[in-house]
Tab-separated table of C-alpha atoms in Angstrom:
chain	number	residue	atom	x	y	z
A	22	MET	CA	61.354	125.490	118.632
A	23	PRO	CA	62.016	122.521	116.302
A	24	ALA	CA	64.611	121.214	118.777
A	25	LEU	CA	62.156	121.505	121.673
A	26	SER	CA	59.460	119.843	119.596
A	27	ARG	CA	61.780	116.936	118.711
A	28	TRP	CA	62.640	116.542	122.375
A	29	LEU	CA	58.966	116.399	123.309
A	30	THR	CA	58.230	113.721	120.726
A	31	SER	CA	61.163	111.639	122.004
A	32	ARG	CA	60.911	109.237	124.937
A	33	TRP	CA	61.461	112.253	127.207
A	34	GLY	CA	58.239	113.955	126.095
A	35	PRO	CA	55.778	112.137	128.378
A	36	ILE	CA	58.259	112.349	131.267
A	37	ILE	CA	58.663	116.120	130.889
A	38	THR	CA	54.894	116.556	130.600
A	39	GLY	CA	54.316	114.376	133.672
A	40	LEU	CA	56.885	116.352	135.674
A	41	VAL	CA	55.329	119.688	134.676
A	42	VAL	CA	51.796	118.485	135.544
A	43	GLY	CA	53.053	116.943	138.798
A	44	VAL	CA	54.569	120.275	139.858
A	45	LEU	CA	51.938	122.697	138.527
A	46	ALA	CA	48.854	120.837	139.818
A	47	PRO	CA	49.822	121.072	143.518
A	48	VAL	CA	50.831	124.707	142.885
A	49	LEU	CA	47.289	125.349	141.586
A	50	VAL	CA	45.975	123.818	144.830
A	51	LYS	CA	48.218	126.189	146.775
A	52	LEU	CA	46.812	129.075	144.727
A	53	GLY	CA	43.193	128.155	145.391
A	54	ASN	CA	42.050	125.007	143.569
A	55	PRO	CA	40.366	122.300	145.728
A	56	GLY	CA	42.554	119.804	147.619
A	57	ASN	CA	44.401	117.285	145.425
A	58	MET	CA	42.424	118.795	142.538
A	59	GLY	CA	45.044	120.993	140.939
A	60	ILE	CA	43.993	119.372	137.699
A	61	CYS	CA	41.079	116.945	137.410
A	62	VAL	CA	39.686	116.791	133.912
A	63	VAL	CA	36.396	115.144	134.895
A	64	CYS	CA	35.860	117.238	138.062
A	65	PHE	CA	36.487	120.343	135.955
A	66	SER	CA	34.012	119.093	133.333
A	67	ARG	CA	31.540	118.563	136.177
A	68	ASP	CA	32.141	122.143	137.396
A	69	LEU	CA	31.591	123.329	133.821
A	70	ALA	CA	28.321	121.364	133.620
A	71	GLY	CA	27.226	123.087	136.823
A	72	ALA	CA	28.256	126.529	135.600
A	73	LEU	CA	26.179	125.965	132.452
A	74	GLY	CA	23.185	124.928	134.543
A	75	LEU	CA	23.259	121.276	133.493
A	76	HIS	CA	23.057	120.139	137.122
A	77	ARG	CA	21.867	121.704	140.359
A	78	ALA	CA	24.679	120.817	142.745
A	79	ALA	CA	25.353	124.372	143.908
A	80	VAL	CA	28.795	123.520	145.332
A	81	VAL	CA	30.369	122.438	142.021
A	82	GLN	CA	29.723	125.195	139.498
A	83	TYR	CA	32.610	127.030	137.833
A	84	ILE	CA	34.086	127.473	134.363
A	85	ARG	CA	37.615	126.130	134.820
A	86	PRO	CA	40.010	128.082	132.580
A	87	GLU	CA	42.411	125.118	132.628
A	88	LEU	CA	40.062	123.192	130.301
A	89	ALA	CA	39.936	126.006	127.754
A	90	GLY	CA	43.728	126.217	127.988
A	91	PHE	CA	44.035	122.501	127.186
A	92	VAL	CA	42.143	122.889	123.905
A	93	ILE	CA	43.722	126.192	122.855
A	94	GLY	CA	47.264	125.101	123.837
A	95	SER	CA	46.908	121.871	121.913
A	96	PHE	CA	45.485	123.755	118.930
A	97	LEU	CA	48.411	126.191	118.861
A	98	ALA	CA	50.994	123.415	119.240
A	99	ALA	CA	49.379	121.333	116.512
A	100	ARG	CA	49.231	124.329	114.182
A	101	ALA	CA	52.889	125.152	114.794
A	102	ALA	CA	53.906	121.529	114.140
A	103	ARG	CA	51.639	121.242	111.067
A	104	GLU	CA	49.654	118.528	112.817
A	105	PHE	CA	46.327	120.361	112.925
A	106	LEU	CA	44.064	117.897	111.101
A	107	PRO	CA	40.280	118.483	111.093
A	108	ARG	CA	38.604	115.059	111.120
A	109	THR	CA	35.398	113.366	112.206
A	110	GLY	CA	33.075	110.467	111.433
A	111	SER	CA	34.254	107.735	113.820
A	112	ALA	CA	31.036	106.787	115.645
A	113	PRO	CA	30.462	110.189	117.300
A	114	ILE	CA	27.330	109.026	119.153
A	115	ALA	CA	29.163	106.035	120.665
A	116	ARG	CA	31.983	108.339	121.734
A	117	PHE	CA	29.462	110.685	123.334
A	118	LEU	CA	28.016	107.751	125.284
A	119	LEU	CA	31.489	106.585	126.354
A	120	GLY	CA	32.133	110.119	127.595
A	121	VAL	CA	28.900	110.036	129.600
A	122	PHE	CA	29.796	106.776	131.348
A	123	ALA	CA	33.457	107.674	131.814
A	124	SER	CA	32.229	110.780	133.595
A	125	ILE	CA	29.753	108.881	135.789
A	126	GLY	CA	32.386	106.267	136.736
A	127	ALA	CA	34.960	108.929	137.533
A	128	LEU	CA	32.456	110.864	139.669
A	129	VAL	CA	31.643	107.752	141.692
A	130	PHE	CA	35.375	107.594	142.443
A	131	LEU	CA	35.605	111.418	142.627
A	132	GLY	CA	38.279	112.023	140.060
A	133	CYS	CA	39.608	111.136	136.634
A	134	PRO	CA	42.895	109.248	136.153
A	135	TRP	CA	44.810	112.543	136.409
A	136	ARG	CA	43.322	113.196	139.830
A	137	ALA	CA	43.744	109.576	140.899
A	138	TYR	CA	47.505	109.946	140.382
A	139	LEU	CA	47.516	113.432	141.947
A	140	ARG	CA	45.594	112.125	144.983
A	141	LEU	CA	48.203	109.393	145.361
A	142	GLY	CA	50.931	112.048	145.115
A	143	GLY	CA	49.157	113.950	147.900
A	144	GLY	CA	49.192	110.942	150.230
A	145	ASP	CA	45.529	109.971	149.716
A	146	LEU	CA	45.571	106.174	149.992
A	147	THR	CA	41.922	105.875	148.900
A	148	ALA	CA	43.274	106.578	145.407
A	149	VAL	CA	44.870	103.102	145.439
A	150	PRO	CA	41.636	101.095	144.962
A	151	GLY	CA	40.657	103.664	142.327
A	152	ILE	CA	43.877	103.092	140.405
A	153	ILE	CA	43.466	99.312	140.732
A	154	GLY	CA	39.967	99.671	139.269
A	155	LEU	CA	41.320	101.931	136.527
A	156	VAL	CA	43.929	99.356	135.509
A	157	GLY	CA	41.250	96.645	135.581
A	158	GLY	CA	39.035	98.715	133.258
A	159	ILE	CA	41.945	99.353	130.910
A	160	TYR	CA	42.758	95.617	130.908
A	161	LEU	CA	39.160	94.844	129.942
A	162	GLY	CA	39.334	97.429	127.164
A	163	VAL	CA	42.561	95.872	125.857
A	164	LEU	CA	40.818	92.483	125.657
A	165	PHE	CA	38.139	94.044	123.433
A	166	LEU	CA	40.763	95.804	121.296
A	167	LYS	CA	42.565	92.497	120.764
A	168	ARG	CA	39.270	90.940	119.628
A	169	GLY	CA	38.890	93.582	116.919
A	170	TYR	CA	36.886	96.261	118.737
A	171	SER	CA	36.861	99.479	116.720
A	172	LEU	CA	34.748	102.616	116.533
A	173	GLY	CA	35.599	102.788	112.831
A	174	ARG	CA	37.566	105.345	110.906
A	175	ASN	CA	37.442	109.097	110.965
A	176	TYR	CA	37.761	111.071	107.740
A	177	PRO	CA	39.197	114.466	106.840
A	178	ALA	CA	36.686	117.209	107.580
A	179	ALA	CA	36.190	120.862	106.704
A	180	ARG	CA	38.640	123.230	108.347
A	181	ALA	CA	35.769	124.875	110.226
A	182	THR	CA	34.986	121.550	111.919
A	183	GLY	CA	38.474	121.521	113.401
A	184	LEU	CA	38.239	125.150	114.483
A	185	LEU	CA	35.066	124.556	116.507
A	186	GLY	CA	37.014	123.155	119.486
A	187	PRO	CA	39.220	126.207	120.045
A	188	ALA	CA	36.264	128.487	119.244
A	189	ILE	CA	34.145	126.839	121.946
A	190	ALA	CA	37.072	127.059	124.374
A	191	VAL	CA	37.371	130.806	123.747
A	192	THR	CA	33.582	131.171	124.171
A	193	LEU	CA	33.800	129.502	127.592
A	194	LEU	CA	36.500	131.978	128.626
A	195	VAL	CA	34.264	134.855	127.511
A	196	LEU	CA	31.364	133.422	129.547
A	197	LEU	CA	33.680	133.095	132.553
A	198	VAL	CA	34.686	136.748	132.358
A	199	VAL	CA	31.318	138.238	131.348
A	200	ALA	CA	29.223	135.938	133.619
A	201	PRO	CA	25.926	136.992	132.002
A	202	LEU	CA	22.721	137.111	134.078
A	203	PHE	CA	19.744	136.767	131.746
A	204	GLY	CA	17.180	135.220	134.127
A	205	ARG	CA	15.330	136.267	137.278
A	206	THR	CA	14.555	134.160	140.326
A	207	ALA	CA	11.075	134.154	141.873
A	208	GLU	CA	12.325	136.974	144.119
A	209	GLY	CA	13.474	138.967	141.097
A	210	VAL	CA	17.190	138.401	141.691
A	211	PRO	CA	19.240	138.199	138.450
A	212	THR	CA	20.436	134.626	137.757
A	213	GLY	CA	21.862	132.332	135.047
A	214	PRO	CA	22.615	131.226	132.417
A	215	ILE	CA	26.047	130.936	134.044
A	216	PHE	CA	26.210	129.814	137.684
A	217	PHE	CA	29.140	130.054	140.074
A	218	SER	CA	29.412	128.250	143.420
A	219	GLU	CA	29.562	130.420	146.521
A	220	THR	CA	30.731	127.560	148.750
A	221	GLY	CA	32.331	124.156	148.228
A	222	PRO	CA	34.881	122.983	145.641
A	223	GLY	CA	33.338	125.102	142.867
A	224	SER	CA	34.131	128.247	144.870
A	225	GLN	CA	37.790	127.262	145.203
A	226	TYR	CA	39.943	128.273	142.292
A	227	ALA	CA	43.354	129.647	141.403
A	228	PRO	CA	43.523	133.110	139.766
A	229	VAL	CA	42.005	132.920	136.275
A	230	LEU	CA	45.074	133.994	134.303
A	231	ILE	CA	47.375	131.586	136.149
A	232	ALA	CA	44.935	128.699	135.694
A	233	LEU	CA	44.610	129.541	131.999
A	234	ALA	CA	48.392	129.757	131.614
A	235	VAL	CA	48.835	126.334	133.237
A	236	GLY	CA	46.172	124.917	130.932
A	237	LEU	CA	47.924	126.381	127.882
A	238	VAL	CA	51.354	125.051	128.912
A	239	VAL	CA	49.967	121.580	129.616
A	240	GLY	CA	48.005	121.683	126.349
A	241	VAL	CA	51.121	122.474	124.341
A	242	LEU	CA	53.317	119.884	126.091
A	243	ALA	CA	50.692	117.138	125.983
A	244	GLN	CA	49.903	117.691	122.305
A	245	ARG	CA	53.566	117.337	121.402
A	246	SER	CA	54.311	114.417	123.737
A	247	ARG	CA	50.945	112.554	123.260
A	248	PHE	CA	50.749	112.374	127.087
A	249	CYS	CA	47.935	109.992	128.054
A	250	THR	CA	47.156	108.750	131.550
A	251	VAL	CA	45.166	105.772	130.225
A	252	GLY	CA	47.447	104.910	127.301
A	253	ALA	CA	50.139	104.633	129.995
A	254	PHE	CA	48.725	101.363	131.332
A	255	ARG	CA	47.122	100.297	128.037
A	256	ASP	CA	50.477	100.231	126.245
A	257	MET	CA	52.126	98.449	129.179
A	258	ILE	CA	49.450	95.730	129.082
A	259	LEU	CA	49.209	95.489	125.303
A	260	LEU	CA	52.823	96.008	124.231
A	261	ARG	CA	54.955	96.100	127.383
A	262	ASP	CA	55.791	99.619	126.195
A	263	SER	CA	56.596	102.042	129.035
A	264	HIS	CA	56.792	105.181	126.832
A	265	LEU	CA	53.601	106.750	128.244
A	266	PHE	CA	53.794	105.014	131.628
A	267	ASN	CA	57.028	106.883	132.376
A	268	GLY	CA	54.996	110.091	132.127
A	269	VAL	CA	52.534	108.930	134.783
A	270	ALA	CA	55.355	107.772	137.060
A	271	ALA	CA	57.009	111.193	136.656
A	272	LEU	CA	53.683	112.876	137.460
A	273	VAL	CA	53.195	110.957	140.721
A	274	LEU	CA	56.795	111.536	141.831
A	275	ALA	CA	56.720	115.244	140.990
A	276	ALA	CA	53.355	115.677	142.738
A	277	LEU	CA	54.692	113.864	145.818
A	278	VAL	CA	57.782	116.075	146.046
A	279	THR	CA	55.850	119.286	145.318
A	280	ASN	CA	53.158	118.476	147.877
A	281	LEU	CA	55.852	117.756	150.485
A	282	ALA	CA	57.590	121.034	149.641
A	283	LEU	CA	54.326	123.010	149.887
A	284	GLY	CA	53.225	121.308	153.112
A	285	GLN	CA	50.220	119.731	151.374
A	286	PHE	CA	51.212	116.068	151.708
A	287	ARG	CA	48.949	114.159	154.097
A	288	LEU	CA	49.412	110.409	154.159
A	289	GLY	CA	46.261	108.598	155.198
A	290	TRP	CA	42.945	107.008	154.407
A	291	ALA	CA	40.138	108.985	156.070
A	292	GLY	CA	39.373	112.689	155.775
A	293	GLN	CA	41.186	113.266	152.479
A	294	PRO	CA	39.972	116.263	150.443
A	295	VAL	CA	37.033	115.558	148.072
A	296	ALA	CA	37.361	111.773	148.489
A	297	HIS	CA	35.476	108.929	150.173
A	298	THR	CA	36.653	105.702	151.769
A	299	SER	CA	34.497	103.045	150.056
A	300	ILE	CA	37.014	100.571	148.631
A	301	LEU	CA	34.388	98.868	146.469
A	302	TRP	CA	33.072	102.027	144.794
A	303	ASN	CA	36.414	103.755	144.463
A	304	LEU	CA	37.403	100.633	142.541
A	305	GLY	CA	34.071	100.125	140.751
A	306	GLY	CA	33.793	103.721	139.571
A	307	MET	CA	37.258	103.680	138.062
A	308	LEU	CA	36.728	100.219	136.555
A	309	LEU	CA	33.939	101.765	134.489
A	310	ALA	CA	35.920	104.913	133.721
A	311	GLY	CA	39.034	102.945	132.700
A	312	LEU	CA	37.007	100.786	130.317
A	313	ALA	CA	35.198	103.769	128.780
A	314	PHE	CA	38.414	105.779	128.306
A	315	THR	CA	40.184	102.796	126.726
A	316	LEU	CA	37.299	102.131	124.328
A	317	ALA	CA	37.371	105.823	123.346
A	318	GLY	CA	41.118	105.771	122.663
A	319	GLY	CA	42.504	107.826	125.529
A	320	CYS	CA	42.187	109.539	128.882
A	321	PRO	CA	39.997	112.637	129.371
A	322	GLY	CA	42.950	114.998	129.034
A	323	ARG	CA	43.985	113.318	125.799
A	324	GLN	CA	40.430	113.797	124.460
A	325	PHE	CA	40.683	117.563	125.099
A	326	PHE	CA	44.101	117.676	123.378
A	327	LEU	CA	42.845	115.644	120.394
A	328	TRP	CA	39.882	118.011	120.116
A	329	GLY	CA	42.312	120.926	119.983
A	330	GLU	CA	44.273	119.327	117.142
A	331	GLY	CA	41.104	118.939	115.067
A	332	ASP	CA	39.572	115.605	116.118
A	333	ALA	CA	35.875	116.510	116.383
A	334	ASP	CA	34.992	112.978	117.575
A	335	ALA	CA	37.155	113.600	120.644
A	336	GLY	CA	35.069	116.771	121.016
A	337	MET	CA	31.953	114.583	121.131
A	338	PHE	CA	33.565	112.585	123.940
A	339	VAL	CA	34.222	115.855	125.790
A	340	PHE	CA	30.558	116.824	125.398
A	341	GLY	CA	29.728	113.372	126.774
A	342	LEU	CA	31.938	114.071	129.815
A	343	VAL	CA	30.129	117.338	130.520
A	344	VAL	CA	26.611	115.959	129.976
A	345	GLY	CA	27.467	112.764	131.887
A	346	ALA	CA	28.592	114.897	134.820
A	347	GLY	CA	25.237	116.642	134.720
A	348	PHE	CA	23.461	113.272	134.736
A	349	ALA	CA	25.696	111.982	137.528
A	350	HIS	CA	24.525	114.770	139.818
A	351	ASN	CA	20.899	114.939	138.641
A	352	PHE	CA	20.479	111.155	139.048
A	353	ASN	CA	22.127	111.258	142.486
A	354	ALA	CA	24.955	109.011	141.282
A	355	ALA	CA	27.988	111.244	141.964
A	356	SER	CA	29.721	110.464	145.257
A	357	SER	CA	30.480	112.998	147.966
A	358	ALA	CA	33.005	113.016	150.783
A	359	ALA	CA	30.371	111.102	152.791
A	360	GLY	CA	30.543	108.158	150.369
A	361	PRO	CA	28.839	106.788	147.274
A	362	ALA	CA	25.442	108.317	146.453
A	363	ALA	CA	22.228	106.271	146.469
A	364	TYR	CA	22.262	105.594	142.727
A	365	GLY	CA	26.036	105.552	142.131
A	366	PRO	CA	26.472	101.769	142.312
A	367	ILE	CA	23.585	100.970	139.945
A	368	ALA	CA	24.811	103.681	137.532
A	369	VAL	CA	28.225	101.982	137.488
A	370	VAL	CA	26.672	98.567	136.819
A	371	ILE	CA	24.525	99.937	133.976
A	372	GLY	CA	27.524	101.776	132.558
A	373	LEU	CA	29.659	98.630	132.664
A	374	LEU	CA	26.961	96.618	130.869
A	375	ILE	CA	26.636	99.246	128.128
A	376	CYS	CA	30.400	99.627	127.688
A	377	ILE	CA	30.834	95.837	127.544
A	378	ALA	CA	28.072	95.662	124.926
A	379	LEU	CA	29.888	98.325	122.889
A	380	GLY	CA	33.161	96.443	123.347
A	381	LEU	CA	31.628	93.258	122.025
A	382	THR	CA	29.697	94.737	119.119
A	383	MET	CA	31.557	97.725	117.666
A	384	ARG	CA	33.549	96.784	114.587
A	385	ASP	CA	35.026	98.845	111.765
A	386	PRO	CA	32.545	98.297	108.893
A	387	ARG	CA	35.174	99.305	106.338
A	388	ARG	CA	38.095	97.453	107.778
A	389	ALA	CA	40.164	96.815	104.710
A	390	PRO	CA	41.314	93.200	104.701
A	391	SER	CA	45.094	93.246	104.750
A	392	ARG	CA	46.655	91.839	101.630
A	393	THR	CA	49.290	89.146	101.829
A	394	SER	CA	51.300	88.110	98.835
B	21	MET	CA	60.119	85.910	97.346
B	22	ALA	CA	59.771	87.542	100.770
B	23	LYS	CA	56.238	87.873	102.045
B	24	THR	CA	54.658	91.302	101.983
B	25	GLU	CA	51.583	92.631	103.660
B	26	SER	CA	49.855	96.000	103.644
B	27	VAL	CA	47.654	97.611	106.263
B	28	ASP	CA	45.421	100.637	105.853
B	29	ALA	CA	45.207	102.140	109.355
B	30	ARG	CA	44.083	105.620	108.335
B	31	GLY	CA	41.541	107.255	110.608
B	32	LEU	CA	41.717	104.654	113.370
B	33	SER	CA	41.992	105.597	117.060
B	34	CYS	CA	44.874	104.604	119.320
B	35	PRO	CA	46.049	101.879	119.623
B	36	GLN	CA	44.419	100.213	116.594
B	37	PRO	CA	47.088	101.170	114.013
B	38	VAL	CA	49.706	99.533	116.254
B	39	ILE	CA	47.566	96.418	116.796
B	40	LEU	CA	46.884	95.991	113.056
B	41	ALA	CA	50.547	96.571	112.194
B	42	ARG	CA	51.615	94.025	114.783
B	43	GLN	CA	49.147	91.419	113.519
B	44	ALA	CA	50.499	91.919	109.993
B	45	MET	CA	54.085	91.599	111.246
B	46	GLN	CA	53.192	88.327	112.947
B	47	ALA	CA	51.448	87.114	109.775
B	48	VAL	CA	54.494	87.634	107.548
B	49	GLY	CA	57.064	86.523	110.137
B	50	SER	CA	59.845	87.992	108.088
B	51	GLY	CA	59.347	90.152	105.023
B	52	THR	CA	57.811	93.550	104.482
B	53	VAL	CA	54.770	95.213	106.022
B	54	THR	CA	53.546	98.542	104.662
B	55	VAL	CA	51.311	100.497	107.032
B	56	VAL	CA	49.488	103.603	105.834
B	57	VAL	CA	48.480	106.014	108.613
B	58	ASP	CA	47.133	109.564	108.575
B	59	THR	CA	48.639	111.128	111.703
B	60	VAL	CA	52.179	111.715	112.918
B	61	THR	CA	51.158	110.143	116.233
B	62	SER	CA	50.196	106.855	114.567
B	63	ARG	CA	53.340	106.957	112.416
B	64	ASP	CA	55.530	107.391	115.495
B	65	ASN	CA	53.636	104.741	117.510
B	66	VAL	CA	53.946	102.133	114.740
B	67	THR	CA	57.612	103.042	114.271
B	68	ARG	CA	58.392	102.688	117.981
B	69	MET	CA	56.605	99.338	118.280
B	70	ALA	CA	58.296	97.868	115.183
B	71	GLN	CA	61.767	99.054	116.163
B	72	ARG	CA	61.337	97.536	119.631
B	73	ASP	CA	60.493	94.247	117.930
B	74	GLY	CA	63.682	94.462	115.873
B	75	TRP	CA	62.204	95.534	112.555
B	76	LYS	CA	63.750	98.111	110.219
B	77	VAL	CA	61.476	101.103	109.677
B	78	ALA	CA	61.360	103.614	106.820
B	79	SER	CA	58.526	106.098	106.502
B	80	GLU	CA	57.665	108.779	104.002
B	81	PRO	CA	54.733	111.107	103.368
B	82	THR	CA	52.358	110.074	100.587
B	83	ARG	CA	50.939	112.381	97.947
B	84	GLU	CA	47.560	112.273	99.711
B	85	GLY	CA	49.074	113.704	102.887
B	86	ASP	CA	49.244	110.371	104.733
B	87	TYR	CA	52.321	108.459	105.849
B	88	SER	CA	53.557	105.202	104.413
B	89	VAL	CA	55.501	103.285	107.042
B	90	VAL	CA	57.495	100.379	105.618
B	91	LEU	CA	58.548	97.733	108.145
B	92	SER	CA	60.991	95.037	107.127
B	93	ARG	CA	62.821	92.129	108.670
């Protein structure tokens, strides 16, 4: 184990993680997940929001076991490596808000950075403007970071605070299996609090245990390797450091090869699964998402992994993702295959203005002046 | 005497520990920069950045459970 762990923290770590994700995600599609959505952290958060009744889009409601696996896998890996560190206190409310707008931006594009790369690996060329927007958003975030943007420090917290993430993940798995029906419709039919789609993407899923296993494996690998699909470009822009970028490149290549092998590769622009063809709003949505992820310190997957290793502020970002997904659908801002929704563009503009305001104003109040002697 | 600088990057999100360390490295030019971080991830990120820039890196755990990363050139 120590040898494997050392390997994963070396420069090979992100590459191995990217390869594993790039292979397993298309396999999950083969086993039932929606097209080019083997793993999409924001889409899965949106499905979770629907399953919990936080939005009424009946076609996207499901508790994705992959998400629970991310948190639990990361928790177990961090515990084994003595890196489990309960901590909180770094502007949780701002992180929640960043999660909300990251979610809205990603749902205007129809996918988080993970899915953007997976869509590319499936031949979906509409992912290209999305990725361009993503890089633009990350670039903007880097400008703020260079100017001293900071959400402030976190501080060590009670052990129980760190255990809440895995505990909530286990609770979601219980709700998935038990699927309680506490309510009654007007016709007296049992319903809620947990809702599952009968048609559409929410009704498409790989077998629960396989999906959970994939989530656990990815959670373990990503915790050890610090895999981050936003840090990939951030570190290239900021430091010319390709450590994390290599992981994303490996992911796209592995997804491409796996999709070809499984007969799922379809090169083209129109008619791609759960995608639309608006160049402007594929780009605009991901511009917002890229900025919000960068200001929060990492991609949506990374936020789940950080939550698992005890970072409760990352947990607040995750809550923001789920609630933001609910808003995105309730406010008619989430796109569909037909194109951007009526209020998607204005939601992106508002989100950009708020994220830019945060970028300009958030500073670490206790930033210790460095001492030179 | 060689210039020294110290940075307290505990509790900061990625990539702020690396940015602060780099600013301190640029401020001293050559000398010693001590960066205190609280996670292995930050320790490794600062180490990787400094080594790429040609600095010598030595890190050790502190009594408080943090990591003291000493960069020198």
